[in-house]
Coordinates of C-alpha atoms in Angstrom, one line a residue:
M1375 CA 0.0 0.0 0.0
Q1376 CA 1.3 3.4 -1.0
R1377 CA 2.4 5.6 1.9
F1378 CA 1.3 9.3 1.7
I1379 CA 2.6 12.3 3.6
R1380 CA 1.9 16.0 3.3
P1381 CA 4.7 18.3 2.1
A1382 CA 5.2 21.6 3.7
K1383 CA 4.7 24.0 0.8
L1384 CA 2.7 22.4 -1.9
F1385 CA -0.8 23.9 -2.4
Y1386 CA -3.7 22.8 -4.6
F1387 CA -6.8 24.8 -5.6
T1388 CA -9.9 22.8 -6.5
F1389 CA -12.4 24.0 -9.0
S1390 CA -16.1 23.9 -8.5
K1391 CA -18.8 25.4 -10.7
G1392 CA -16.5 28.3 -11.7
V1393 CA -15.4 28.8 -8.1
V1394 CA -12.0 28.1 -6.7
G1395 CA -12.1 26.3 -3.4
K1396 CA -10.0 26.8 -0.3
A1397 CA -6.3 25.9 -0.5
R1398 CA -5.4 22.6 1.2
L1399 CA -2.3 20.4 1.4
P1400 CA -2.5 17.3 -0.8
L1401 CA -1.4 13.9 0.1
V1402 CA 1.5 12.8 -2.1
P1403 CA 3.6 9.6 -2.3
L1404 CA 7.0 9.4 -0.6
Y1405 CA 8.7 9.2 -4.0
H1406 CA 7.3 12.6 -5.1
P1407 CA 10.1 14.7 -6.7
I1408 CA 9.8 17.2 -3.9
F1409 CA 11.8 14.7 -1.8
N1410 CA 14.7 14.7 -4.3
F1411 CA 16.8 16.6 -1.7
P1412 CA 19.8 17.3 -3.9
K1413 CA 17.5 19.3 -6.3
Y1414 CA 15.8 21.2 -3.5
F1415 CA 18.5 21.9 -1.1
S1416 CA 21.9 23.3 -1.8
T1417 CA 25.0 23.6 0.4
E1418 CA 25.6 27.1 -1.0
Q1419 CA 24.8 29.9 1.4
K1420 CA 22.3 31.6 -0.9
V1421 CA 19.2 33.6 0.0
N1422 CA 16.0 31.8 -1.1
L1423 CA 13.4 34.3 -2.1
V1424 CA 10.4 32.0 -1.5
D1425 CA 11.5 31.4 2.1
S1426 CA 11.9 35.1 2.9
P1427 CA 9.3 36.6 5.4
S1428 CA 8.5 39.4 3.0
Y1429 CA 7.7 37.1 0.1
K1430 CA 5.6 34.8 2.3
K1431 CA 3.6 37.7 3.6
Q1432 CA 2.9 39.0 0.0
K1433 CA 1.9 35.5 -1.0
E1434 CA -0.5 35.2 1.9
E1435 CA -2.1 38.5 1.0
A1436 CA -2.5 37.4 -2.6
F1437 CA -4.2 34.1 -1.5
R1438 CA -6.5 36.0 0.9
A1439 CA -7.6 38.5 -1.9
F1440 CA -8.3 35.5 -4.2
K1441 CA -10.3 33.5 -1.7
E1442 CA -12.3 36.6 -0.7
G1443 CA -13.3 37.3 -4.3
R1444 CA -11.1 40.3 -4.8
V1445 CA -9.8 39.0 -8.1
H1446 CA -8.6 42.3 -9.5
E1447 CA -6.4 42.7 -6.5
S1448 CA -5.2 39.1 -6.6
V1449 CA -4.2 39.5 -10.3
E1450 CA -1.9 42.4 -9.4
K1451 CA -0.4 40.6 -6.4
F1452 CA 0.3 37.3 -8.2
A1453 CA 1.8 39.1 -11.2
D1454 CA 4.2 40.9 -8.8
L1455 CA 5.1 37.7 -7.1
L1456 CA 5.8 36.0 -10.5
E1457 CA 8.1 38.8 -11.5
Q1458 CA 10.0 38.6 -8.3
V1459 CA 10.5 34.8 -8.4
V1460 CA 11.6 34.7 -12.1
K1461 CA 14.1 37.4 -11.4
A1462 CA 15.5 35.6 -8.3
H1463 CA 15.4 32.0 -9.5
G1464 CA 15.0 31.9 -13.2
E1465 CA 12.2 30.4 -15.3
Q1466 CA 12.8 26.7 -14.4
H1467 CA 11.7 26.7 -10.8
K1468 CA 8.7 25.2 -9.0
E1469 CA 7.6 28.5 -7.6
V1470 CA 7.4 30.0 -11.1
S1471 CA 5.2 27.1 -12.1
D1472 CA 3.0 27.7 -9.0
M1473 CA 2.7 31.5 -9.6
L1474 CA 1.8 31.0 -13.3
Y1475 CA -1.0 28.7 -12.1
Y1476 CA -2.3 31.2 -9.5
L1477 CA -2.1 34.2 -11.8
G1478 CA -3.9 32.2 -14.5
S1479 CA -6.6 31.3 -12.1
S1480 CA -7.1 34.9 -10.9
L1481 CA -7.3 36.1 -14.5
F1482 CA -9.7 33.4 -15.4
Y1483 CA -12.1 34.4 -12.6
D1484 CA -11.7 38.0 -13.6
G1485 CA -13.2 37.1 -17.0
N1486 CA -10.0 36.9 -19.0
L1487 CA -10.0 33.7 -21.1
E1488 CA -6.9 34.3 -23.3
D1489 CA -4.0 35.0 -21.0
P1490 CA -4.8 32.1 -18.6
M1491 CA -4.4 29.6 -21.5
E1492 CA -0.8 30.9 -22.1
L1493 CA 0.0 31.0 -18.4
Y1494 CA -1.3 27.4 -17.7
S1495 CA 0.5 26.0 -20.7
R1496 CA 3.7 27.7 -19.6
G1497 CA 3.4 26.5 -16.1
L1498 CA 2.6 23.0 -17.2
K1499 CA 5.7 22.9 -19.4
I1500 CA 7.9 23.9 -16.5
N1501 CA 6.2 21.4 -14.2
K1502 CA 6.6 18.5 -16.6
G1503 CA 10.2 19.6 -17.2
L1504 CA 11.0 19.4 -13.5
Y1505 CA 9.0 16.3 -12.5
G1506 CA 7.9 14.4 -15.6
E1507 CA 4.6 13.9 -17.5
N1508 CA 2.5 12.2 -14.8
N1509 CA 3.6 14.0 -11.6
P1510 CA 0.9 14.8 -9.0
D1511 CA 1.0 18.6 -9.7
A1512 CA 0.1 18.2 -13.4
P1513 CA -3.7 17.7 -13.1
R1514 CA -4.4 21.2 -11.9
F1515 CA -3.0 22.6 -15.1
Y1516 CA -5.0 20.3 -17.2
L1517 CA -8.1 21.2 -15.2
G1518 CA -7.4 24.9 -15.7
I1519 CA -7.0 24.6 -19.4
G1520 CA -10.2 22.5 -19.6
M1521 CA -12.2 25.1 -17.7
I1522 CA -11.2 27.7 -20.2
F1523 CA -12.6 25.5 -23.0
E1524 CA -15.7 24.9 -20.8
R1525 CA -16.2 28.6 -20.3
K1526 CA -15.9 29.2 -24.0
G1527 CA -18.7 26.7 -24.6
Q1528 CA -16.4 24.0 -26.0
A1529 CA -17.4 21.1 -23.8
E1530 CA -16.0 18.3 -25.9
E1531 CA -12.5 20.0 -25.9
A1532 CA -12.8 20.6 -22.2
L1533 CA -13.6 16.9 -21.6
V1534 CA -10.2 15.9 -23.2
Y1535 CA -8.3 17.9 -20.5
F1536 CA -10.6 16.8 -17.7
E1537 CA -10.0 13.2 -18.6
K1538 CA -6.3 13.8 -18.7
A1539 CA -6.4 15.3 -15.2
R1540 CA -8.5 12.4 -13.9
H1541 CA -6.1 9.8 -15.4
I1542 CA -3.0 11.3 -13.7
A1543 CA -4.7 12.0 -10.4
S1544 CA -6.0 8.4 -10.3
I1545 CA -2.4 7.1 -10.4
Y1546 CA -2.0 8.5 -6.9
G1547 CA -5.3 7.0 -5.6
S1548 CA -8.5 8.5 -4.2
A1549 CA -6.5 10.7 -1.7
H1550 CA -5.3 12.9 -4.5
P1551 CA -7.4 16.1 -4.3
D1552 CA -7.7 16.6 -8.0
L1553 CA -9.3 13.2 -8.6
S1554 CA -12.6 14.5 -7.2
T1555 CA -12.2 17.8 -8.9
S1556 CA -11.6 16.1 -12.3
L1557 CA -14.7 13.9 -11.8
E1558 CA -16.7 17.0 -10.9
S1559 CA -15.5 18.7 -14.1
I1560 CA -16.2 15.7 -16.2
G1561 CA -19.7 15.6 -14.7
R1562 CA -20.3 19.3 -15.5
A1563 CA -19.2 18.9 -19.2
A1564 CA -21.3 15.8 -19.6
T1565 CA -24.3 17.6 -18.2
T1566 CA -23.8 20.4 -20.8
L1567 CA -23.6 17.8 -23.6
G1568 CA -26.7 16.0 -22.4
R1569 CA -24.9 12.8 -21.5
F1570 CA -26.8 12.6 -18.2
D1571 CA -25.9 9.0 -17.3
D1572 CA -22.2 9.8 -17.6
A1573 CA -22.7 13.0 -15.7
Y1574 CA -24.5 11.3 -12.8
E1575 CA -21.9 8.6 -12.5
A1576 CA -19.0 11.1 -12.3
L1577 CA -20.8 13.5 -10.0
T1578 CA -22.0 10.9 -7.5
R1579 CA -18.5 9.4 -7.4
C1580 CA -17.1 12.8 -6.8
Y1581 CA -19.6 13.4 -3.9
E1582 CA -18.6 10.0 -2.3
L1583 CA -14.9 10.9 -2.4
R1584 CA -15.6 14.3 -0.8
V1585 CA -17.8 12.9 1.9
Q1586 CA -15.1 10.4 2.8
A1587 CA -12.5 13.1 2.9
F1588 CA -14.3 16.1 4.4
G1589 CA -17.6 14.9 5.8
E1590 CA -21.1 16.2 4.9
N1591 CA -20.5 19.8 5.9
S1592 CA -17.7 21.2 3.8
F1593 CA -17.1 23.5 0.9
Y1594 CA -16.5 20.5 -1.3
T1595 CA -19.7 18.6 -0.5
A1596 CA -21.6 21.9 -1.0
A1597 CA -20.1 22.1 -4.5
S1598 CA -21.1 18.5 -5.2
H1599 CA -24.8 19.2 -4.2
L1600 CA -24.7 22.3 -6.5
D1601 CA -23.5 20.2 -9.5
I1602 CA -25.9 17.4 -8.9
G1603 CA -28.7 19.9 -8.6
T1604 CA -27.7 21.5 -11.9
L1605 CA -27.8 18.0 -13.5
F1606 CA -31.4 17.4 -12.2
R1607 CA -32.5 20.8 -13.4
M1608 CA -31.2 20.0 -16.9
Q1609 CA -33.2 16.8 -16.8
G1610 CA -36.4 18.7 -15.8
R1611 CA -36.4 17.3 -12.2
F1612 CA -36.8 20.7 -10.7
N1613 CA -38.0 19.8 -7.2
E1614 CA -35.1 17.3 -6.8
A1615 CA -32.7 20.0 -8.0
L1616 CA -34.1 22.4 -5.4
E1617 CA -33.4 19.9 -2.6
H1618 CA -29.7 19.8 -3.6
F1619 CA -29.5 23.6 -3.9
N1620 CA -31.0 24.0 -0.5
K1621 CA -28.5 21.5 0.9
T1622 CA -25.8 23.7 -0.6
L1623 CA -27.1 26.8 1.2
A1624 CA -27.6 24.9 4.4
I1625 CA -23.9 23.9 4.3
G1626 CA -23.1 27.5 3.6
S1627 CA -24.6 28.5 6.9
K1628 CA -22.0 26.3 8.7
V1629 CA -18.9 26.8 6.6
T1630 CA -17.5 29.8 4.6
L1631 CA -18.3 29.8 0.9
R1632 CA -17.0 32.4 -1.5
P1633 CA -19.5 35.0 -2.6
Q1634 CA -19.4 33.8 -6.2
F1635 CA -20.5 30.4 -5.0
Y1636 CA -23.8 31.9 -3.7
A1637 CA -24.3 33.7 -7.0
V1638 CA -24.2 30.5 -8.9
C1639 CA -26.5 28.7 -6.4
N1640 CA -29.1 31.5 -6.5
K1641 CA -29.0 31.6 -10.3
E1642 CA -29.7 27.8 -10.4
I1643 CA -32.5 28.2 -7.8
G1644 CA -34.0 30.9 -10.0
E1645 CA -33.8 28.7 -13.0
C1646 CA -35.9 26.0 -11.2
Y1647 CA -38.5 28.5 -10.1
L1648 CA -38.7 29.9 -13.6
N1649 CA -39.5 26.4 -15.0
L1650 CA -42.0 25.8 -12.1
G1651 CA -43.8 29.0 -13.0
K1652 CA -43.0 30.7 -9.7
Y1653 CA -41.8 33.9 -11.3
D1654 CA -41.6 36.1 -8.1
L1655 CA -39.3 33.6 -6.4
C1656 CA -37.3 33.3 -9.7
L1657 CA -36.7 37.0 -10.0
K1658 CA -35.8 37.3 -6.3
H1659 CA -33.0 34.7 -6.6
Y1660 CA -31.9 36.2 -9.9
D1661 CA -31.6 39.6 -8.4
I1662 CA -29.5 38.2 -5.5
A1663 CA -27.2 36.5 -8.0
L1664 CA -26.8 39.6 -10.1
Q1665 CA -25.9 41.8 -7.2
I1666 CA -23.3 39.4 -5.9
A1667 CA -21.8 39.2 -9.5
I1668 CA -21.6 43.0 -9.7
D1669 CA -20.0 43.3 -6.3
C1670 CA -17.4 40.7 -7.1
Y1671 CA -16.6 41.5 -10.7
G1672 CA -17.9 44.9 -11.7
E1673 CA -20.5 45.7 -14.3
N1674 CA -18.7 44.5 -17.4
H1675 CA -18.1 40.8 -16.6
S1676 CA -19.5 37.8 -18.4
E1677 CA -21.2 36.6 -15.2
V1678 CA -23.0 39.9 -15.0
G1679 CA -24.0 39.6 -18.6
T1680 CA -25.3 36.1 -18.0
M1681 CA -27.5 37.2 -15.1
K1682 CA -29.0 40.1 -17.1
I1683 CA -29.9 37.5 -19.7
S1684 CA -31.6 35.2 -17.1
I1685 CA -33.5 38.2 -15.7
G1686 CA -34.6 39.1 -19.2
T1687 CA -35.8 35.5 -19.8
A1688 CA -37.9 35.6 -16.6
L1689 CA -39.4 39.0 -17.5
Y1690 CA -40.4 37.7 -20.9
Q1691 CA -42.3 34.8 -19.2
I1692 CA -44.4 37.2 -17.2
G1693 CA -45.2 39.4 -20.2
K1694 CA -42.8 42.4 -19.5
H1695 CA -41.4 42.3 -23.0
E1696 CA -39.9 45.8 -23.1
K1697 CA -38.0 45.3 -19.9
A1698 CA -37.0 41.8 -21.0
M1699 CA -35.5 43.1 -24.2
E1700 CA -33.6 45.8 -22.3
N1701 CA -31.9 43.2 -20.1
L1702 CA -31.3 40.8 -23.0
E1703 CA -29.6 43.5 -25.1
A1704 CA -27.5 44.7 -22.2
G1705 CA -26.4 41.1 -21.5
L1706 CA -25.7 40.4 -25.1
K1707 CA -23.4 43.4 -25.4
I1708 CA -21.4 42.3 -22.4
L1709 CA -21.2 38.6 -23.5
K1710 CA -20.1 39.4 -27.1
K1711 CA -17.3 41.6 -25.7
T1712 CA -16.1 39.2 -23.1
L1713 CA -16.8 35.7 -24.6
G1714 CA -17.1 36.3 -28.3
E1715 CA -19.9 35.7 -30.8
N1716 CA -19.9 31.9 -30.9
H1717 CA -20.6 31.2 -27.3
P1718 CA -23.6 29.2 -25.8
N1719 CA -24.7 32.2 -23.7
V1720 CA -24.8 34.4 -26.8
A1721 CA -26.9 31.7 -28.5
T1722 CA -29.3 31.8 -25.4
V1723 CA -29.8 35.5 -25.9
Y1724 CA -30.6 35.1 -29.6
N1725 CA -33.1 32.3 -28.8
D1726 CA -34.8 34.5 -26.2
M1727 CA -34.9 37.5 -28.5
G1728 CA -36.5 35.3 -31.1
L1729 CA -39.3 34.4 -28.6
I1730 CA -39.8 38.1 -27.9
M1731 CA -40.1 38.9 -31.6
K1732 CA -42.6 36.0 -31.9
S1733 CA -44.7 37.5 -29.1
R1734 CA -44.7 40.8 -31.0
G1735 CA -45.9 39.0 -34.1
K1736 CA -42.6 39.7 -36.0
M1737 CA -42.1 36.1 -37.2
D1738 CA -39.4 36.8 -39.8
E1739 CA -37.2 38.6 -37.2
A1740 CA -37.9 35.8 -34.7
L1741 CA -36.7 33.2 -37.2
E1742 CA -33.6 35.2 -37.9
Y1743 CA -32.6 35.3 -34.2
S1744 CA -33.6 31.6 -33.7
Q1745 CA -31.5 30.5 -36.6
K1746 CA -28.4 32.4 -35.2
A1747 CA -28.9 30.5 -31.9
L1748 CA -29.3 27.2 -33.7
D1749 CA -26.1 27.7 -35.8
I1750 CA -24.0 28.4 -32.6
Y1751 CA -25.5 25.4 -30.7
I1752 CA -24.9 22.9 -33.5
Q1753 CA -21.4 24.2 -34.0
L1754 CA -20.6 23.7 -30.3
Y1755 CA -22.7 20.7 -29.3
G1756 CA -23.9 19.0 -32.4
E1757 CA -27.6 18.1 -33.1
Y1758 CA -28.2 15.8 -30.1
S1759 CA -28.0 18.2 -27.2
P1760 CA -30.6 19.7 -24.9
M1761 CA -29.9 23.3 -26.0
T1762 CA -30.0 22.4 -29.7
A1763 CA -33.4 20.7 -29.2
I1764 CA -34.9 23.8 -27.5
V1765 CA -34.1 26.0 -30.5
I1766 CA -35.3 23.4 -33.0
Y1767 CA -38.5 23.2 -31.1
N1768 CA -38.9 27.0 -31.1
I1769 CA -38.3 27.2 -34.8
G1770 CA -40.9 24.5 -35.4
N1771 CA -43.4 26.6 -33.5
L1772 CA -42.5 29.7 -35.4
Y1773 CA -43.3 27.9 -38.7
L1774 CA -46.5 26.6 -37.1
E1775 CA -47.5 30.2 -36.3
K1776 CA -46.7 31.2 -39.9
N1777 CA -48.9 28.2 -41.1
Q1778 CA -46.0 26.7 -42.9
L1779 CA -47.0 23.2 -41.7
D1780 CA -44.5 21.0 -43.6
E1781 CA -41.5 23.0 -42.3
A1782 CA -43.0 23.1 -38.8
E1783 CA -43.5 19.3 -38.8
N1784 CA -39.9 18.7 -39.8
Y1785 CA -38.5 20.8 -37.0
L1786 CA -40.9 19.6 -34.3
R1787 CA -40.3 15.9 -35.1
D1788 CA -36.5 16.5 -35.0
A1789 CA -37.0 18.1 -31.5
L1790 CA -39.2 15.3 -30.3
K1791 CA -36.6 12.7 -31.5
I1792 CA -33.8 14.5 -29.6
Y1793 CA -35.8 15.0 -26.4
T1794 CA -37.1 11.4 -26.4
K1795 CA -33.5 10.1 -26.8
L1796 CA -32.0 12.3 -24.2
N1797 CA -34.8 12.4 -21.6
G1798 CA -37.6 10.0 -22.4
E1799 CA -41.3 11.0 -22.5
E1800 CA -41.5 12.3 -19.0
H1801 CA -39.5 15.4 -19.6
P1802 CA -41.7 18.5 -19.8
N1803 CA -40.2 19.6 -23.2
T1804 CA -41.1 16.2 -24.6
G1805 CA -44.7 16.9 -23.7
F1806 CA -44.5 20.3 -25.3
C1807 CA -43.3 18.8 -28.5
L1808 CA -46.1 16.3 -28.5
E1809 CA -48.6 19.1 -27.9
S1810 CA -47.3 21.2 -30.8
L1811 CA -47.4 18.2 -33.1
G1812 CA -51.0 17.5 -32.0
T1813 CA -51.9 21.1 -32.8
L1814 CA -50.2 20.7 -36.2
N1815 CA -52.1 17.6 -37.1
S1816 CA -55.4 19.3 -36.0
M1817 CA -54.6 22.1 -38.5
K1818 CA -54.0 19.4 -41.1
N1819 CA -57.4 17.8 -40.2
N1820 CA -55.6 14.6 -39.1
A1821 CA -57.9 14.2 -36.1
K1822 CA -56.9 10.6 -35.2
E1823 CA -53.2 11.3 -35.1
A1824 CA -53.7 14.6 -33.3
N1825 CA -55.7 12.8 -30.6
E1826 CA -53.0 10.2 -30.2
L1827 CA -50.3 12.9 -29.8
Y1828 CA -52.5 14.9 -27.2
N1829 CA -53.0 11.7 -25.2
R1830 CA -49.2 11.0 -25.2
A1831 CA -48.6 14.6 -24.0
L1832 CA -51.2 14.1 -21.2
R1833 CA -49.6 10.8 -20.1
S1834 CA -46.2 12.6 -20.1
E1835 CA -47.5 15.3 -17.8
E1836 CA -49.3 12.8 -15.5
R1837 CA -46.1 10.8 -15.1
R1838 CA -44.2 13.9 -14.3
V1839 CA -46.5 15.7 -11.8
G1840 CA -49.2 13.2 -11.0
K1841 CA -52.7 12.3 -12.3
E1842 CA -54.3 15.0 -10.3
C1843 CA -52.7 17.7 -12.5
R1844 CA -54.9 20.1 -14.4
S1845 CA -53.9 19.4 -18.0
R1846 CA -54.5 21.7 -20.9
W1847 CA -55.0 18.5 -23.0
S1848 CA -57.8 17.0 -20.9

């Protein structure tokens, strides 16, 4: 059995739903290169910058700023530390690799997606040069690079790096801190891609490892509840999702969570209430999330843009179309500037703008926006993804409104095929597809087929919420 000990100066940060967790000391095997004493200790009487009280104090201040959400400040501090250590020890030094990682992480959470890629890659190259390909420090760099692809909406590319991190971490056993983090990251990416079984397997395994390591009431288990809740929300299991989000907040009352973590959790709770038709509660949680994001990042950050979009979506649902459009346009402007044109959140705005144009009777403009959304989603996720299916369904309904029944049927049947494959007939969106196809067949005077489709839609709703439901098909 491998023996593990904790080195004195090696730190890991674990990622969770876009939030960096508290630093903690990892378990590493006795043969870790840090115990190659000739490399780390010299008989020369030479001042070591990283051991100086002044450097240690600056480093502690940088970590404190980072963990408290003051990312602008942490960027400046880590950049200064990096400059100092390169000047004192040269490029090929472990502390340089560490500072490149921490600076990259600070910039990432500050909304910068370009510089962190270069910093992580540079840090990984130094790390591999010092310790070899599969050393226990390497997974965090692969996780960082994967998260950049994930934030850009490139989930397939992200998965490649998350799997690499998992492979290396698993070499050192379940005690390696980045094993659970890589499983969490794999689960998030699989959720985005609609691979729900894979996501559930990875996320539950991550949760088990974290409970074993930290118990039920820790930052890490709170993060796992948040991720599992997000998976359930994507599957349309909104009440189950809320149970996990509430567990996250309950843990937050016992341990310290970063402000950004609360922003993500409140946004997810708002999404559930939106789908459950509880719009006041939805907007309440969205507003909390927006204010936290502004306090942490300022007005022109991608997270702020994302929250404005979510608020716009909710306002559209309650018929406040002008206010909805204002929020969507403001969010779109921020996202295009920070994330670029071909990003899933940009596609979400186009889809919602299409719905607003539809509500105003401007069908051609609605189709234009919806087609932009569909092009982005297909490029990022392919045809068989939950987000692609939503837009295909919306386009089908637009053609239905325009009385172009053949085009409408093609899109609606494609959407139904995707939803049935991904979620089965109990998912609410499957029921909506069946209802729209029933309406289409009524318009074509296919009464028998229309009745069959309406009955399938009714059975879908009954299985989901119970036979006592008041169905619009009964």
